[in-house]
mmCIF file of C-alpha atoms in Angstrom:
data_model
loop_
_atom_site.group_PDB
_atom_site.id
_atom_site.type_symbol
_atom_site.label_atom_id
_atom_site.label_comp_id
_atom_site.label_asym_id
_atom_site.label_seq_id
_atom_site.Cartn_x
_atom_site.Cartn_y
_atom_site.Cartn_z
ATOM 1 C CA UNK A 1 180.707 24.259 42.679
ATOM 2 C CA UNK A 2 181.545 21.652 44.809
ATOM 3 C CA UNK A 3 178.969 19.697 46.529
ATOM 4 C CA UNK A 4 178.628 20.879 50.111
ATOM 5 C CA UNK A 5 177.897 17.474 50.867
ATOM 6 C CA UNK A 6 181.181 16.511 49.751
ATOM 7 C CA UNK A 7 182.757 18.509 52.436
ATOM 8 C CA UNK A 8 180.696 16.069 54.969
ATOM 9 C CA UNK A 9 182.481 12.190 56.243
ATOM 10 C CA UNK A 10 180.020 9.830 56.397
ATOM 11 C CA UNK A 11 178.426 9.822 59.816
ATOM 12 C CA UNK A 12 177.832 6.461 61.045
ATOM 13 C CA UNK A 13 178.618 7.027 64.636
ATOM 14 C CA UNK A 14 177.112 8.889 67.510
ATOM 15 C CA UNK A 15 180.623 10.388 67.762
ATOM 16 C CA UNK A 16 180.380 11.438 64.795
ATOM 17 C CA UNK A 17 176.734 13.014 64.939
ATOM 18 C CA UNK A 18 177.434 14.924 68.074
ATOM 19 C CA UNK A 19 181.012 16.312 66.373
ATOM 20 C CA UNK A 20 178.356 17.440 63.475
ATOM 21 C CA UNK A 21 175.867 18.959 65.550
ATOM 22 C CA UNK A 22 178.386 20.673 67.272
ATOM 23 C CA UNK A 23 179.378 22.130 63.478
ATOM 24 C CA UNK A 24 176.137 23.704 63.308
ATOM 25 C CA UNK A 25 177.106 27.176 64.892
ATOM 26 C CA UNK A 26 180.053 27.632 62.610
ATOM 27 C CA UNK A 27 178.199 27.508 59.614
ATOM 28 C CA UNK A 28 178.468 30.927 57.959
ATOM 29 C CA UNK A 29 175.103 30.582 55.696
ATOM 30 C CA UNK A 30 171.683 28.741 55.619
ATOM 31 C CA UNK A 31 172.769 26.421 52.525
ATOM 32 C CA UNK A 32 175.782 25.298 54.382
ATOM 33 C CA UNK A 33 173.373 24.162 57.779
ATOM 34 C CA UNK A 34 171.256 22.424 55.229
ATOM 35 C CA UNK A 35 174.051 20.142 53.708
ATOM 36 C CA UNK A 36 174.970 19.517 57.301
ATOM 37 C CA UNK A 37 171.458 18.628 58.264
ATOM 38 C CA UNK A 38 171.261 16.490 55.277
ATOM 39 C CA UNK A 39 174.440 14.685 55.745
ATOM 40 C CA UNK A 40 173.345 14.141 59.442
ATOM 41 C CA UNK A 41 169.798 12.886 58.915
ATOM 42 C CA UNK A 42 170.501 9.128 57.218
ATOM 43 C CA UNK A 43 172.548 8.255 60.556
ATOM 44 C CA UNK A 44 168.847 8.343 62.388
ATOM 45 C CA UNK A 45 167.122 7.018 59.551
ATOM 46 C CA UNK A 46 165.451 10.096 58.379
ATOM 47 C CA UNK A 47 165.349 11.993 55.377
ATOM 48 C CA UNK A 48 163.162 15.153 55.389
ATOM 49 C CA UNK A 49 163.292 18.496 58.245
ATOM 50 C CA UNK A 50 161.833 21.450 58.337
ATOM 51 C CA UNK A 51 162.764 24.036 61.093
ATOM 52 C CA UNK A 52 160.439 26.528 62.195
ATOM 53 C CA UNK A 53 160.983 29.971 64.284
ATOM 54 C CA UNK A 54 157.576 31.296 65.741
ATOM 55 C CA UNK A 55 156.579 33.675 67.878
ATOM 56 C CA UNK A 56 154.870 32.761 71.337
ATOM 57 C CA UNK A 57 152.382 35.484 71.755
ATOM 58 C CA UNK A 58 151.877 35.052 68.565
ATOM 59 C CA UNK A 59 151.532 32.049 67.103
ATOM 60 C CA UNK A 60 149.381 32.533 63.357
ATOM 61 C CA UNK A 61 151.739 31.937 60.060
ATOM 62 C CA UNK A 62 152.212 35.865 60.162
ATOM 63 C CA UNK A 63 154.966 35.461 62.342
ATOM 64 C CA UNK A 64 157.076 32.460 60.902
ATOM 65 C CA UNK A 65 160.148 31.792 59.514
ATOM 66 C CA UNK A 66 160.656 28.464 58.227
ATOM 67 C CA UNK A 67 163.572 27.057 56.768
ATOM 68 C CA UNK A 68 162.818 23.626 54.475
ATOM 69 C CA UNK A 69 164.579 20.613 54.280
ATOM 70 C CA UNK A 70 162.095 18.444 52.517
ATOM 71 C CA UNK A 71 160.039 18.539 49.526
ATOM 72 C CA UNK A 72 159.570 22.010 48.280
ATOM 73 C CA UNK A 73 155.785 21.431 47.510
ATOM 74 C CA UNK A 74 155.120 20.379 51.078
ATOM 75 C CA UNK A 75 155.946 23.892 52.901
ATOM 76 C CA UNK A 76 154.131 25.517 50.088
ATOM 77 C CA UNK A 77 151.246 23.328 50.120
ATOM 78 C CA UNK A 78 151.290 23.637 54.211
ATOM 79 C CA UNK A 79 150.804 27.669 53.487
ATOM 80 C CA UNK A 80 148.427 27.742 51.038
ATOM 81 C CA UNK A 81 145.538 25.450 52.789
ATOM 82 C CA UNK A 82 147.057 27.671 56.245
ATOM 83 C CA UNK A 83 147.593 24.122 58.086
ATOM 84 C CA UNK A 84 149.463 26.138 60.441
ATOM 85 C CA UNK A 85 146.156 27.319 62.420
ATOM 86 C CA UNK A 86 145.817 23.636 63.194
ATOM 87 C CA UNK A 87 148.571 21.663 63.046
ATOM 88 C CA UNK A 88 148.729 19.653 66.118
ATOM 89 C CA UNK A 89 152.660 20.048 66.589
ATOM 90 C CA UNK A 90 152.422 23.397 66.404
ATOM 91 C CA UNK A 91 149.841 23.074 69.507
ATOM 92 C CA UNK A 92 152.175 20.559 71.245
ATOM 93 C CA UNK A 93 155.014 22.907 70.635
ATOM 94 C CA UNK A 94 153.574 26.115 72.150
ATOM 95 C CA UNK A 95 152.504 24.456 75.394
ATOM 96 C CA UNK A 96 155.872 21.795 75.863
ATOM 97 C CA UNK A 97 159.318 21.385 75.358
ATOM 98 C CA UNK A 98 159.740 17.227 75.179
ATOM 99 C CA UNK A 99 160.186 15.388 71.707
ATOM 100 C CA UNK A 100 156.885 13.327 70.232
ATOM 101 C CA UNK A 101 157.157 10.769 67.938
ATOM 102 C CA UNK A 102 155.161 11.298 64.866
ATOM 103 C CA UNK A 103 152.965 8.065 66.253
ATOM 104 C CA UNK A 104 151.953 9.966 69.063
ATOM 105 C CA UNK A 105 150.464 12.893 67.140
ATOM 106 C CA UNK A 106 146.510 11.912 67.195
ATOM 107 C CA UNK A 107 144.238 13.707 64.680
ATOM 108 C CA UNK A 108 141.408 15.134 66.182
ATOM 109 C CA UNK A 109 139.630 16.843 63.591
ATOM 110 C CA UNK A 110 139.001 16.332 59.551
ATOM 111 C CA UNK A 111 140.927 18.771 59.128
ATOM 112 C CA UNK A 112 144.293 17.953 61.027
ATOM 113 C CA UNK A 113 143.784 14.493 59.965
ATOM 114 C CA UNK A 114 143.718 15.482 55.889
ATOM 115 C CA UNK A 115 147.215 17.570 56.967
ATOM 116 C CA UNK A 116 149.033 14.636 58.648
ATOM 117 C CA UNK A 117 147.413 12.093 55.228
ATOM 118 C CA UNK A 118 149.006 14.692 53.016
ATOM 119 C CA UNK A 119 152.257 14.749 54.885
ATOM 120 C CA UNK A 120 152.862 11.307 54.879
ATOM 121 C CA UNK A 121 152.948 12.050 50.114
ATOM 122 C CA UNK A 122 155.746 14.376 51.329
ATOM 123 C CA UNK A 123 158.103 12.397 53.350
ATOM 124 C CA UNK A 124 156.603 12.591 57.025
ATOM 125 C CA UNK A 125 154.695 9.493 57.382
ATOM 126 C CA UNK A 126 156.784 8.992 60.691
ATOM 127 C CA UNK A 127 159.732 11.033 62.445
ATOM 128 C CA UNK A 128 159.604 12.794 65.466
ATOM 129 C CA UNK A 129 158.771 16.654 66.499
ATOM 130 C CA UNK A 130 161.252 19.038 68.740
ATOM 131 C CA UNK A 131 160.228 21.624 70.454
ATOM 132 C CA UNK A 132 162.625 24.752 71.409
ATOM 133 C CA UNK A 133 161.573 26.935 73.898
ATOM 134 C CA UNK A 134 164.321 30.110 74.284
ATOM 135 C CA UNK A 135 163.147 33.661 77.031
ATOM 136 C CA UNK A 136 159.982 34.145 78.384
ATOM 137 C CA UNK A 137 159.603 37.200 75.420
ATOM 138 C CA UNK A 138 161.637 34.668 72.644
ATOM 139 C CA UNK A 139 160.481 32.812 69.639
ATOM 140 C CA UNK A 140 160.288 29.137 69.964
ATOM 141 C CA UNK A 141 161.672 26.860 67.971
ATOM 142 C CA UNK A 142 160.430 23.523 66.295
ATOM 143 C CA UNK A 143 162.156 20.725 64.342
ATOM 144 C CA UNK A 144 160.293 18.584 62.263
ATOM 145 C CA UNK A 145 162.527 15.481 61.308
ATOM 146 C CA UNK A 146 160.575 12.665 58.706
ATOM 147 C CA UNK A 147 161.211 9.788 57.383
ATOM 148 C CA UNK A 148 159.287 8.081 54.609
ATOM 149 C CA UNK A 149 159.575 4.084 56.045
ATOM 150 C CA UNK A 150 156.719 3.568 58.885
ATOM 151 C CA UNK A 151 157.500 4.135 62.131
ATOM 152 C CA UNK A 152 157.856 0.862 63.627
ATOM 153 C CA UNK A 153 160.797 0.922 61.908
ATOM 154 C CA UNK A 154 162.334 4.444 62.331
ATOM 155 C CA UNK A 155 160.983 5.597 65.823
ATOM 156 C CA UNK A 156 162.686 2.654 68.288
ATOM 157 C CA UNK A 157 165.770 4.606 66.634
ATOM 158 C CA UNK A 158 164.166 8.434 67.317
ATOM 159 C CA UNK A 159 163.636 7.034 70.442
ATOM 160 C CA UNK A 160 167.381 5.829 71.426
ATOM 161 C CA UNK A 161 168.540 8.992 69.647
ATOM 162 C CA UNK A 162 166.346 11.412 71.830
ATOM 163 C CA UNK A 163 168.833 13.206 73.302
ATOM 164 C CA UNK A 164 170.901 13.973 70.255
ATOM 165 C CA UNK A 165 168.548 14.831 68.374
ATOM 166 C CA UNK A 166 167.014 17.011 70.802
ATOM 167 C CA UNK A 167 170.947 18.931 70.406
ATOM 168 C CA UNK A 168 170.004 19.216 67.093
ATOM 169 C CA UNK A 169 167.129 21.085 67.395
ATOM 170 C CA UNK A 170 168.538 23.527 70.024
ATOM 171 C CA UNK A 171 171.599 24.059 67.762
ATOM 172 C CA UNK A 172 169.429 25.035 64.901
ATOM 173 C CA UNK A 173 167.182 27.611 67.262
ATOM 174 C CA UNK A 174 170.433 29.413 68.332
ATOM 175 C CA UNK A 175 171.939 29.433 64.551
ATOM 176 C CA UNK A 176 168.592 30.605 63.774
ATOM 177 C CA UNK A 177 167.982 33.510 66.151
ATOM 178 C CA UNK A 178 172.100 34.177 65.713
ATOM 179 C CA UNK A 179 171.285 34.608 61.991
ATOM 180 C CA UNK A 180 168.036 36.486 62.398
ATOM 181 C CA UNK A 181 169.357 38.874 64.788
ATOM 182 C CA UNK A 182 172.692 39.472 62.501
ATOM 183 C CA UNK A 183 170.336 40.016 59.548
ATOM 184 C CA UNK A 184 168.481 42.483 61.531
ATOM 185 C CA UNK A 185 171.314 44.530 63.144
ATOM 186 C CA UNK A 186 173.052 44.837 60.150
ATOM 187 C CA UNK A 187 169.858 45.837 58.380
ATOM 188 C CA UNK A 188 169.569 48.365 60.652
ATOM 189 C CA UNK A 189 173.011 49.515 60.857
ATOM 190 C CA UNK A 190 173.033 49.860 64.473
ATOM 191 C CA UNK A 191 176.441 49.695 67.044
ATOM 192 C CA UNK A 192 177.395 48.258 69.921
ATOM 193 C CA UNK A 193 176.230 51.335 71.588
ATOM 194 C CA UNK A 194 172.767 51.017 69.955
ATOM 195 C CA UNK A 195 172.456 47.417 71.341
ATOM 196 C CA UNK A 196 173.454 48.674 74.778
ATOM 197 C CA UNK A 197 171.281 51.594 75.001
ATOM 198 C CA UNK A 198 168.179 49.856 74.181
ATOM 199 C CA UNK A 199 169.481 46.564 76.569
ATOM 200 C CA UNK A 200 169.227 49.150 79.484
ATOM 201 C CA UNK A 201 165.995 50.465 78.167
ATOM 202 C CA UNK A 202 165.065 47.050 78.781
ATOM 203 C CA UNK A 203 166.101 46.155 82.199
ATOM 204 C CA UNK A 204 164.921 49.734 83.172
ATOM 205 C CA UNK A 205 168.273 51.670 83.970
ATOM 206 C CA UNK A 206 167.212 55.588 84.015
ATOM 207 C CA UNK A 207 168.400 57.621 81.028
ATOM 208 C CA UNK A 208 170.864 59.529 84.077
ATOM 209 C CA UNK A 209 172.266 55.973 85.204
ATOM 210 C CA UNK A 210 173.102 54.465 81.552
ATOM 211 C CA UNK A 211 174.711 57.998 81.670
ATOM 212 C CA UNK A 212 176.739 57.027 84.159
ATOM 213 C CA UNK A 213 177.215 53.505 82.982
ATOM 214 C CA UNK A 214 178.499 54.670 79.842
ATOM 215 C CA UNK A 215 180.223 57.637 80.750
ATOM 216 C CA UNK A 216 178.074 60.247 78.450
ATOM 217 C CA UNK A 217 175.523 62.882 78.913
ATOM 218 C CA UNK A 218 171.967 62.602 79.447
ATOM 219 C CA UNK A 219 171.619 64.520 76.493
ATOM 220 C CA UNK A 220 174.117 62.237 74.509
ATOM 221 C CA UNK A 221 171.593 59.186 75.325
ATOM 222 C CA UNK A 222 168.740 61.135 74.411
ATOM 223 C CA UNK A 223 170.388 61.849 71.066
ATOM 224 C CA UNK A 224 170.848 58.607 70.251
ATOM 225 C CA UNK A 225 167.793 56.870 71.165
ATOM 226 C CA UNK A 226 166.035 59.921 69.145
ATOM 227 C CA UNK A 227 168.544 57.843 66.210
ATOM 228 C CA UNK A 228 167.541 54.054 67.512
ATOM 229 C CA UNK A 229 163.415 55.433 67.241
ATOM 230 C CA UNK A 230 164.020 56.788 64.058
ATOM 231 C CA UNK A 231 165.366 53.729 62.696
ATOM 232 C CA UNK A 232 163.196 51.349 64.263
ATOM 233 C CA UNK A 233 160.064 53.907 63.080
ATOM 234 C CA UNK A 234 158.663 54.057 66.787
ATOM 235 C CA UNK A 235 158.237 57.127 68.454
ATOM 236 C CA UNK A 236 159.467 56.597 71.929
ATOM 237 C CA UNK A 237 162.350 54.451 73.870
ATOM 238 C CA UNK A 238 159.338 52.024 75.452
ATOM 239 C CA UNK A 239 158.141 51.222 71.775
ATOM 240 C CA UNK A 240 162.226 51.159 70.358
ATOM 241 C CA UNK A 241 162.360 47.856 73.158
ATOM 242 C CA UNK A 242 159.420 46.222 72.389
ATOM 243 C CA UNK A 243 160.008 46.666 68.444
ATOM 244 C CA UNK A 244 163.752 45.396 68.624
ATOM 245 C CA UNK A 245 162.548 41.872 70.705
ATOM 246 C CA UNK A 246 159.835 41.601 67.909
ATOM 247 C CA UNK A 247 162.971 42.233 65.431
ATOM 248 C CA UNK A 248 165.454 39.524 66.530
ATOM 249 C CA UNK A 249 167.708 42.696 67.469
ATOM 250 C CA UNK A 250 167.237 42.360 71.421
ATOM 251 C CA UNK A 251 166.963 38.487 72.763
ATOM 252 C CA UNK A 252 165.261 38.635 76.300
ATOM 253 C CA UNK O 1 176.411 42.193 73.391
ATOM 254 C CA UNK O 2 178.233 42.952 70.314
ATOM 255 C CA UNK O 3 177.147 43.888 66.629
ATOM 256 C CA UNK O 4 177.117 40.387 65.009
ATOM 257 C CA UNK O 5 178.764 40.231 61.519
ATOM 258 C CA UNK O 6 175.973 39.207 58.591
ATOM 259 C CA UNK O 7 175.870 35.983 57.164
ATOM 260 C CA UNK O 8 178.052 36.139 54.295
ATOM 261 C CA UNK O 9 175.635 35.944 50.913
ATOM 262 C CA UNK O 10 175.020 37.972 47.330
ATOM 263 C CA UNK O 11 171.389 38.967 46.225
ATOM 264 C CA UNK O 12 171.266 37.509 42.838
ATOM 265 C CA UNK O 13 167.704 38.082 42.230
ATOM 266 C CA UNK O 14 164.710 39.221 43.172
ATOM 267 C CA UNK O 15 160.885 39.638 41.992
ATOM 268 C CA UNK O 16 158.105 41.055 43.944
ATOM 269 C CA UNK O 17 154.525 41.036 43.205
ATOM 270 C CA UNK O 18 151.227 42.696 44.983
ATOM 271 C CA UNK O 19 148.679 40.000 44.818
ATOM 272 C CA UNK O 20 145.323 39.889 46.370
ATOM 273 C CA UNK O 21 146.867 42.971 48.227
ATOM 274 C CA UNK O 22 149.230 40.995 49.680
ATOM 275 C CA UNK O 23 152.864 41.574 48.888
ATOM 276 C CA UNK O 24 155.225 38.758 47.516
ATOM 277 C CA UNK O 25 159.084 38.509 47.575
ATOM 278 C CA UNK O 26 161.224 36.135 46.183
ATOM 279 C CA UNK O 27 164.685 36.817 46.619
ATOM 280 C CA UNK O 28 167.483 34.277 45.676
ATOM 281 C CA UNK O 29 171.034 34.517 47.034
ATOM 282 C CA UNK O 30 174.318 33.229 46.538
ATOM 283 C CA UNK O 31 175.456 32.085 50.157
ATOM 284 C CA UNK O 32 179.092 30.542 50.985
ATOM 285 C CA UNK O 33 178.812 26.827 49.979
ATOM 286 C CA UNK O 34 175.092 27.001 48.250
ATOM 287 C CA UNK O 35 171.992 29.105 47.544
ATOM 288 C CA UNK O 36 168.948 30.373 48.641
ATOM 289 C CA UNK O 37 165.609 31.503 47.862
ATOM 290 C CA UNK O 38 163.466 33.134 50.197
ATOM 291 C CA UNK O 39 159.952 33.479 50.033
ATOM 292 C CA UNK O 40 157.702 36.451 51.911
ATOM 293 C CA UNK O 41 154.707 37.222 52.023
ATOM 294 C CA UNK O 42 153.849 40.334 53.713
ATOM 295 C CA UNK O 43 150.194 40.895 54.129
ATOM 296 C CA UNK O 44 148.029 43.881 54.460
ATOM 297 C CA UNK O 45 148.559 44.149 58.324
ATOM 298 C CA UNK O 46 152.223 43.821 57.932
ATOM 299 C CA UNK O 47 152.902 40.683 59.058
ATOM 300 C CA UNK O 48 155.254 38.568 57.712
ATOM 301 C CA UNK O 49 155.559 35.155 56.494
ATOM 302 C CA UNK O 50 158.932 33.459 55.563
ATOM 303 C CA UNK O 51 159.695 30.634 53.694
ATOM 304 C CA UNK O 52 163.713 29.788 53.264
ATOM 305 C CA UNK O 53 164.622 27.096 51.297
ATOM 306 C CA UNK O 54 168.529 25.962 50.089
ATOM 307 C CA UNK O 55 168.988 24.503 46.688
ATOM 308 C CA UNK O 56 172.369 23.314 44.559
ATOM 309 C CA UNK O 57 170.299 22.733 41.113
ATOM 310 C CA UNK O 58 168.164 24.904 39.403
ATOM 311 C CA UNK O 59 164.889 22.246 39.446
ATOM 312 C CA UNK O 60 164.440 22.572 43.335
ATOM 313 C CA UNK O 61 164.001 26.301 42.539
ATOM 314 C CA UNK O 62 161.805 25.554 40.095
ATOM 315 C CA UNK O 63 159.076 23.004 41.783
ATOM 316 C CA UNK O 64 159.126 25.866 45.192
ATOM 317 C CA UNK O 65 157.754 28.383 42.443
ATOM 318 C CA UNK O 66 155.748 26.033 40.155
ATOM 319 C CA UNK O 67 153.892 24.832 43.411
ATOM 320 C CA UNK O 68 153.437 28.173 45.030
ATOM 321 C CA UNK O 69 149.836 28.894 45.513
ATOM 322 C CA UNK O 70 149.924 32.099 44.001
ATOM 323 C CA UNK O 71 151.813 30.994 40.581
ATOM 324 C CA UNK O 72 149.384 31.944 37.686
ATOM 325 C CA UNK O 73 150.066 35.110 39.231
ATOM 326 C CA UNK O 74 154.051 35.562 39.317
ATOM 327 C CA UNK O 75 154.387 33.104 36.796
ATOM 328 C CA UNK O 76 156.110 35.796 34.155
ATOM 329 C CA UNK O 77 158.054 36.873 37.425
ATOM 330 C CA UNK O 78 159.074 33.128 38.126
ATOM 331 C CA UNK O 79 160.346 32.453 34.498
ATOM 332 C CA UNK O 80 162.055 35.616 34.120
ATOM 333 C CA UNK O 81 163.980 35.080 37.938
ATOM 334 C CA UNK O 82 164.861 31.756 36.818
ATOM 335 C CA UNK O 83 166.213 33.151 33.520
ATOM 336 C CA UNK O 84 168.398 35.312 35.572
ATOM 337 C CA UNK O 85 169.646 32.352 37.952
ATOM 338 C CA UNK O 86 169.796 29.564 35.404
ATOM 339 C CA UNK O 87 173.525 30.373 34.312
ATOM 340 C CA UNK O 88 174.702 30.825 37.926
ATOM 341 C CA UNK O 89 173.471 27.739 39.219
ATOM 342 C CA UNK O 90 175.416 24.256 38.177
ATOM 343 C CA UNK O 91 173.709 20.937 38.122
ATOM 344 C CA UNK O 92 176.567 18.451 39.063
ATOM 345 C CA UNK O 93 179.095 19.590 37.291
ATOM 346 C CA UNK O 94 177.540 20.092 34.095
ATOM 347 C CA UNK O 95 175.538 23.143 32.926
ATOM 348 C CA UNK O 96 171.849 22.519 33.366
ATOM 349 C CA UNK O 97 170.141 21.242 30.463
ATOM 350 C CA UNK O 98 166.221 21.015 30.460
ATOM 351 C CA UNK O 99 164.336 22.974 33.507
ATOM 352 C CA UNK O 100 161.019 21.066 34.099
ATOM 353 C CA UNK O 101 160.777 17.983 35.840
#
């Protein structure tokens, strides 16, 4: 099998890095995104990354998706030790939008200290964390970037490249959300009308208004919603919208 | 908003096991340019926690499976997964030789 990395030219300039970042949205698979990220990271003096997508209202590990671009053992250990509940980077990301250097993250408990010192063993000795926020009810993204080299050797370049790294996080966030949405829509066999009806319900249109807008009868709208509700395993249009948002089908 | 196409990928193998009243699913896909392993933990209240690992060599997948906190409970299933996938995954241009790191 052709190695995906061989498809990516050496990135040795800001222009090439920017060009690579813009290609993230064109990736057709997670493995393609991963290959692109691995070709991009060395330009910034980095070796590892993890991208997390989590729910704003429920920032516990139960609502998380992790895209692993580091030693696989690290994520397994992070999960097993439930470090998500105490991770200072997650706590930072829930309330902030600016990138933060790893050296600026100060542990405030023995548990956090243990977590951060273990992270060093798995390639996160220095680096940066970059939150990404979408709409009010949207999922939050958090990009962890790591290097095994000490902070003074890595972080000055990260600061100079902050805006470009922020663009990486934004592109990953958009790609990840689109992927979650596509999977959910495909899995539920929703068509364009289903999505339109959910959007209209979210925006507060009545059945009569939606029917007028779409050129359908009210009973056609209601029948359609019965099928939508059945697919989402809910009992009402209101809950259908909530479930659709939760699953990523409806992005708000 | 138009329905988007599902990412192109083919399910190669999956295992599922109930461990400590939680459901642990591993699914491995062949994608456009590599392989993807999803580890999904479904907790008792229905909440889901997913890790997605891209890999090109079987050794990376083995490391992921063996470092799973529930590995002792899923060892048999994990080994079966590797047996199914090994012929599908090529390390560079050569067929894999040995497994263990």
